[in-house]
PDB file of C-alpha atoms in Angstrom:
ATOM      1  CA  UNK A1029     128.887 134.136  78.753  1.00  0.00           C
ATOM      2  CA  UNK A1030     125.866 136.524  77.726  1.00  0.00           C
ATOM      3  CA  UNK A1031     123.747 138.063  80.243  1.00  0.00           C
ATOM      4  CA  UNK A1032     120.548 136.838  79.202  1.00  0.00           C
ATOM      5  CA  UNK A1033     122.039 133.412  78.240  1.00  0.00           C
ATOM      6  CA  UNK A1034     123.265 133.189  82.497  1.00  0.00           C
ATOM      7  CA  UNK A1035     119.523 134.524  83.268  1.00  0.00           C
ATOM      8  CA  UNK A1036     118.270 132.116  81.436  1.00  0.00           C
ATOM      9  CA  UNK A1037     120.361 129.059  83.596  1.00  0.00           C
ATOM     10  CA  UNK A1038     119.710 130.417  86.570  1.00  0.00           C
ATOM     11  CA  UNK A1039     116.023 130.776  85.986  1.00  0.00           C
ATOM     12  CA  UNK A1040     116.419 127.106  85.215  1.00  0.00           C
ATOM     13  CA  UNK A1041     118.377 126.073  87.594  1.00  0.00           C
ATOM     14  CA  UNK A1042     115.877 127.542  90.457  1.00  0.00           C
ATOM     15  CA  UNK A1043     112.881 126.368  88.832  1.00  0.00           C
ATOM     16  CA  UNK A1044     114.857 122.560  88.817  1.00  0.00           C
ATOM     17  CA  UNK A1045     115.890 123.145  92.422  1.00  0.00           C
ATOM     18  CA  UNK A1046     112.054 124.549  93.609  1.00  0.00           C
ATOM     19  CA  UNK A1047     110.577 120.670  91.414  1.00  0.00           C
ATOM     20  CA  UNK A1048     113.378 118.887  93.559  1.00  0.00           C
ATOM     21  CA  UNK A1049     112.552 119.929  97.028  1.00  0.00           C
ATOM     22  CA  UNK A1050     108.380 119.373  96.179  1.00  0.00           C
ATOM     23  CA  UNK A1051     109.447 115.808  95.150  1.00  0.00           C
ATOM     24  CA  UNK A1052     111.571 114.805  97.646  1.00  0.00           C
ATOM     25  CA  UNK A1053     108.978 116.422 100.357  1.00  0.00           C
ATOM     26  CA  UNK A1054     105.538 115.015  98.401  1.00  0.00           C
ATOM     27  CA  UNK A1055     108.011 111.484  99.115  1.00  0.00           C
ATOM     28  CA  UNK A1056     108.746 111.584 102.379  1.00  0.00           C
ATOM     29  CA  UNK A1057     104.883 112.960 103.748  1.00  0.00           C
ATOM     30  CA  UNK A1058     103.677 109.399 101.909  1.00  0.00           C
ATOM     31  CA  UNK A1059     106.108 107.266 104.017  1.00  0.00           C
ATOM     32  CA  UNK A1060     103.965 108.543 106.990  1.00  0.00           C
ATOM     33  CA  UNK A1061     101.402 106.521 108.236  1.00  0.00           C
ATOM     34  CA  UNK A1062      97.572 108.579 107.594  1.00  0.00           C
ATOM     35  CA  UNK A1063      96.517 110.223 110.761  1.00  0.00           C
ATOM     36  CA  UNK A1064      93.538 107.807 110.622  1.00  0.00           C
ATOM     37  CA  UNK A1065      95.608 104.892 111.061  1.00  0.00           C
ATOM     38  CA  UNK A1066      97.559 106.302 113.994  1.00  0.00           C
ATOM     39  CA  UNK A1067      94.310 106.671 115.374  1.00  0.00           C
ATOM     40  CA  UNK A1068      93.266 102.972 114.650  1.00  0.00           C
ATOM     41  CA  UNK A1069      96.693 102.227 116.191  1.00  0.00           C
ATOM     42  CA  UNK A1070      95.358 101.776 119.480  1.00  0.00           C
ATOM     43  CA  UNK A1071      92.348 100.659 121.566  1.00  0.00           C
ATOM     44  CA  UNK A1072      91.552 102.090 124.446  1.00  0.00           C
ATOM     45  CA  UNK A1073      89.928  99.867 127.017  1.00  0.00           C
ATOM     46  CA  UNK A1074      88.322 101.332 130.175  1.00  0.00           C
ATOM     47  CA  UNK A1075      88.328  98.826 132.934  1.00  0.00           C
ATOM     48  CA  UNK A1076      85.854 100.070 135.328  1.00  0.00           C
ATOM     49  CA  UNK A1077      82.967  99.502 132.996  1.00  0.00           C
ATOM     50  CA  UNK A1078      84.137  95.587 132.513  1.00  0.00           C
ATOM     51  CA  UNK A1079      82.302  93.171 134.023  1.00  0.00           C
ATOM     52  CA  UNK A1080      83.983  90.945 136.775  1.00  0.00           C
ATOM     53  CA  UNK A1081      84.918  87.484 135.811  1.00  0.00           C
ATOM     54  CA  UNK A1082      83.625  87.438 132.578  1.00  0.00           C
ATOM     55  CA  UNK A1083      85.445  87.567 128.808  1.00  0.00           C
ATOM     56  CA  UNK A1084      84.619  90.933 127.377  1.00  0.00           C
ATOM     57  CA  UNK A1085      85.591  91.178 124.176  1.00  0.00           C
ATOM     58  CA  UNK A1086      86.961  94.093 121.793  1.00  0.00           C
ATOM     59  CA  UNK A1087      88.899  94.380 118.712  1.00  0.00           C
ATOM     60  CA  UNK A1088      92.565  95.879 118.193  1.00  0.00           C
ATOM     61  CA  UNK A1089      94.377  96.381 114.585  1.00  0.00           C
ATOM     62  CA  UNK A1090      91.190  94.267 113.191  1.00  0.00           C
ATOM     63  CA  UNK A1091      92.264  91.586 115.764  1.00  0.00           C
ATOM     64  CA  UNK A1092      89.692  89.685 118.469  1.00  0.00           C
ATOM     65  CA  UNK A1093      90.991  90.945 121.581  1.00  0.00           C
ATOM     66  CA  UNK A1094      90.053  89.033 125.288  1.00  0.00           C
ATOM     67  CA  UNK A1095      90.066  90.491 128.380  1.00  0.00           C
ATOM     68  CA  UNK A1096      88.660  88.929 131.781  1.00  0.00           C
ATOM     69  CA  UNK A1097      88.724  91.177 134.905  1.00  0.00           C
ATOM     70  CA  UNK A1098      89.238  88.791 138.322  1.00  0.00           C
ATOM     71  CA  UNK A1099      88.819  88.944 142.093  1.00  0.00           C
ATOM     72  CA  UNK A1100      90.251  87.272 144.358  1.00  0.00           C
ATOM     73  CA  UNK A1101      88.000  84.156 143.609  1.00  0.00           C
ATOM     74  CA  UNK A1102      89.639  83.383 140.501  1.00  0.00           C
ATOM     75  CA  UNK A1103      93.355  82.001 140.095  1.00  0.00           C
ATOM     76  CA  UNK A1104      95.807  83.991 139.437  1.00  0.00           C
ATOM     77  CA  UNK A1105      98.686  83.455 136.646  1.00  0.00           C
ATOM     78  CA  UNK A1106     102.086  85.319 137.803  1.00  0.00           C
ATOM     79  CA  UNK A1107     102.865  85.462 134.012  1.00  0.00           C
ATOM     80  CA  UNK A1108      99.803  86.624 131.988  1.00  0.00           C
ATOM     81  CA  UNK A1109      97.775  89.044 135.027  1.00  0.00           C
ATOM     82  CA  UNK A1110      98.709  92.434 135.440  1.00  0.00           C
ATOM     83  CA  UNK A1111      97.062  94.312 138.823  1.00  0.00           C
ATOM     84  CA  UNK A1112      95.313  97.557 138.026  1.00  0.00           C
ATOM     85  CA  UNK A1113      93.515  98.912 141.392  1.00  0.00           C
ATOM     86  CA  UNK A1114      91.556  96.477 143.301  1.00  0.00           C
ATOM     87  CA  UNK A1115      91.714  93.708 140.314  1.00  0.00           C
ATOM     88  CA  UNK A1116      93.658  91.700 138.278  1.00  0.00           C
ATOM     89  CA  UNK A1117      92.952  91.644 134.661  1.00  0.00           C
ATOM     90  CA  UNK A1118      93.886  88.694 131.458  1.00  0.00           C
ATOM     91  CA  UNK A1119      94.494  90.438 127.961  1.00  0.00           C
ATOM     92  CA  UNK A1120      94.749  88.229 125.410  1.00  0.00           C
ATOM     93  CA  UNK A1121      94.867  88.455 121.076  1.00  0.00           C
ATOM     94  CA  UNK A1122      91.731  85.972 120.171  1.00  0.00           C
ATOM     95  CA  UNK A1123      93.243  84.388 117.826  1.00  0.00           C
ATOM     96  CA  UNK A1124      94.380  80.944 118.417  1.00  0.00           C
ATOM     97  CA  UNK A1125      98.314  79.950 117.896  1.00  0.00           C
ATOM     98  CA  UNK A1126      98.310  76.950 115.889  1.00  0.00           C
ATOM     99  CA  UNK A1127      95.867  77.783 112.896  1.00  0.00           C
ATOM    100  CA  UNK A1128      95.049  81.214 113.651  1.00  0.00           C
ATOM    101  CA  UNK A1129      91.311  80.588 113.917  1.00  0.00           C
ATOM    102  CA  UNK A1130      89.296  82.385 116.108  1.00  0.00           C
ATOM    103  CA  UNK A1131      88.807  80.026 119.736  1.00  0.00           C
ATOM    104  CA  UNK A1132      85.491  80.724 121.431  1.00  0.00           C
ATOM    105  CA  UNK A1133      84.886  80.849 124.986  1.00  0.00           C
ATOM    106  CA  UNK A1134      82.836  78.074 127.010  1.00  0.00           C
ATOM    107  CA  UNK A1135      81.586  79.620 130.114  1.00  0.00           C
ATOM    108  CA  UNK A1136      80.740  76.357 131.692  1.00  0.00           C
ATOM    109  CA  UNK A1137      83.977  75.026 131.534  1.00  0.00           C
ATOM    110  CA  UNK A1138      86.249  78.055 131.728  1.00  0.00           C
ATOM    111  CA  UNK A1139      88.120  77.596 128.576  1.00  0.00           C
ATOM    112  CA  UNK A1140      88.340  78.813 125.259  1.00  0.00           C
ATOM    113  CA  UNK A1141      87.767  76.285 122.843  1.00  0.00           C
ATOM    114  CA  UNK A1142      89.450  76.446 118.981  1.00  0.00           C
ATOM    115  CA  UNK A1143      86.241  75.135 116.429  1.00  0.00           C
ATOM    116  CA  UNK A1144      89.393  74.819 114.105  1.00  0.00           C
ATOM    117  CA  UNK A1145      90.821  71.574 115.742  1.00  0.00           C
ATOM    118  CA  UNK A1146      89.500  71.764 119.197  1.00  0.00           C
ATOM    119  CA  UNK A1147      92.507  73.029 120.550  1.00  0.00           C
ATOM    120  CA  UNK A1148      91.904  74.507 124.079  1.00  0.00           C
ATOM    121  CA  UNK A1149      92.968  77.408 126.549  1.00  0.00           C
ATOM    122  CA  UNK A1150      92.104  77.919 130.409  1.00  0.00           C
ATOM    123  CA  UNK A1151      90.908  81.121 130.582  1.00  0.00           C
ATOM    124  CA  UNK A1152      94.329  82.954 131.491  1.00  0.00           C
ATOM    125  CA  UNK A1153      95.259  82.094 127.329  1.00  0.00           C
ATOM    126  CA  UNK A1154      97.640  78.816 128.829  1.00  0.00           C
ATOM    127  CA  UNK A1155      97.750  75.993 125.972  1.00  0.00           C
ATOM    128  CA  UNK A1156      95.679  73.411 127.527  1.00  0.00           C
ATOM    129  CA  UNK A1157      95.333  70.325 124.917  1.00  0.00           C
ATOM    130  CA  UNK A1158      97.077  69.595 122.110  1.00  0.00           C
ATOM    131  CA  UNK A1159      97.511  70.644 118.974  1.00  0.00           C
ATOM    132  CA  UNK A1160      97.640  73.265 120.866  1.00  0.00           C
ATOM    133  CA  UNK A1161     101.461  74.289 122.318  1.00  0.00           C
ATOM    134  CA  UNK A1162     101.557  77.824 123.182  1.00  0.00           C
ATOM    135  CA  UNK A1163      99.615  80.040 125.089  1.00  0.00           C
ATOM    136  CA  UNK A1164      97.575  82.815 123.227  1.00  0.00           C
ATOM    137  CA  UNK A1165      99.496  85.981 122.357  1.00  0.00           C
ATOM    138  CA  UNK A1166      99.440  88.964 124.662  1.00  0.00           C
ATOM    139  CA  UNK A1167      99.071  92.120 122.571  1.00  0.00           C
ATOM    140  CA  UNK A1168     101.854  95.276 123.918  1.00  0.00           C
ATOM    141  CA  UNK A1169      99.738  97.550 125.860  1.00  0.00           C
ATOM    142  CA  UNK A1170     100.152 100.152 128.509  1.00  0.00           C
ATOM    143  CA  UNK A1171      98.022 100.970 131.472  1.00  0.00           C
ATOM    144  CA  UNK A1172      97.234 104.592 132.319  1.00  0.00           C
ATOM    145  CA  UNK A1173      95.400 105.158 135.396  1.00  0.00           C
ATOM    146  CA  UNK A1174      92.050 103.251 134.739  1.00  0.00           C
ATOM    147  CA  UNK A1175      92.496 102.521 131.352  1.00  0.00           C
ATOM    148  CA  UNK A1176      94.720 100.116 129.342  1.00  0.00           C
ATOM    149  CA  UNK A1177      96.259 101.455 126.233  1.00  0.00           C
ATOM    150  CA  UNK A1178      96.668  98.446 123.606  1.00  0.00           C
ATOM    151  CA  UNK A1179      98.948  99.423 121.063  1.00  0.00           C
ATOM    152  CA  UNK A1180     101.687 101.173 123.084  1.00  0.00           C
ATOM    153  CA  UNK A1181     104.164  99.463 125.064  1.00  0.00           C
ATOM    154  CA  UNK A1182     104.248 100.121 128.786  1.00  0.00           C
ATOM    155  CA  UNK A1183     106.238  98.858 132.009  1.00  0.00           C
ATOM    156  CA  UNK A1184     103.647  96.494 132.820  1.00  0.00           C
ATOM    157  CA  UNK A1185     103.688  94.495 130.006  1.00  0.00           C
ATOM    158  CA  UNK A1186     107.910  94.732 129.827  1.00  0.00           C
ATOM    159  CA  UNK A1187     107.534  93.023 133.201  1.00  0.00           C
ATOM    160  CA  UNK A1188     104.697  90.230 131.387  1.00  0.00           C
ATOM    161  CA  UNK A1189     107.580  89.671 129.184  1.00  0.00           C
ATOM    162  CA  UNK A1190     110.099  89.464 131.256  1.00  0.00           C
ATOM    163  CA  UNK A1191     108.283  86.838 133.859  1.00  0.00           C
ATOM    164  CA  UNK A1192     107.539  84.639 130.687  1.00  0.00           C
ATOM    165  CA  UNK A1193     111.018  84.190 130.098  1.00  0.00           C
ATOM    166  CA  UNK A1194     111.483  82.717 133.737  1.00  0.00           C
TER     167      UNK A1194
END
């Protein structure tokens, strides 16, 4: 073959090569998630600032998300509460498990109350009157010192899981 004519393929064949390994890279960077969504991934909920025996109420993956920080003066649920320090704390998704409308809490009664179908939960997320038949979701999170991570799996909530399969 001519000299130029093999310069020629190879100049090709390199330039062909260098458009394959852009493409296949350019592909694989747009299978990962944006760095603003691992960000959004997770919420971050500090529980010395919540107050005791009350719903607070923040938002995860666009989601309602319930939390209620006891004493000693509330009751206790073996299978929903997970102890962090001196309290005992409820984390529930807000979003109710027959119609997936959004159940709002009566303080007067202690139970969250679906405007749906008036479906209701005790305040621990336990199914309480029909339609209603399971409780509400709890969300994987992870507890770090002070602060629970929701969005990451952790022991504590392994252990949730575990319990409500007893």
């Amino acid at each position: 073959m001519d000299r130029n004519r093999r310069l020629v393929n190879y100049s090709l064949l390199a330039l062909t090569g260098t458009g394959v390994y852009y493409t296949v890279g350019t592909m694989f960077q747009s299978l990962e998630p944006p760095k603003k969504a691992l960000l959004d991934a997770a919420t971050f909920i500090d529980t010395t600032s919540l107050p005791l025996n009350e719903i607070a109420y923040f938002s995860w993956q666009k989601k309602p998300l319930f939390i209620l920080k006891k004493d000693a003066s509330m009751v206790l649920d073996q299978k929903r509460d997970i102890k962090i320090g001196d309290y005992y704390y409820t984390l529930m998704v807000g979003i109710c498990t027959h119609l997936g409308c959004v159940p709002k809490y009566d303080a007067s009664s202690k139970r969250f109350i679906c405007p749906c179908h008036n479906g209701q939960f005790d305040y621990n997320g336990n199914a309480l009157a029909s339609p209603v038949t399971k409780p509400l979701v709890i969300p994987p999170f992870k507890v770090h010192d002070e602060m629970i991570i929701v969005g990451e799996v952790g022991e504590a909530y392994l252990q949730l899981m575990e319990a409500a399969k007893a």
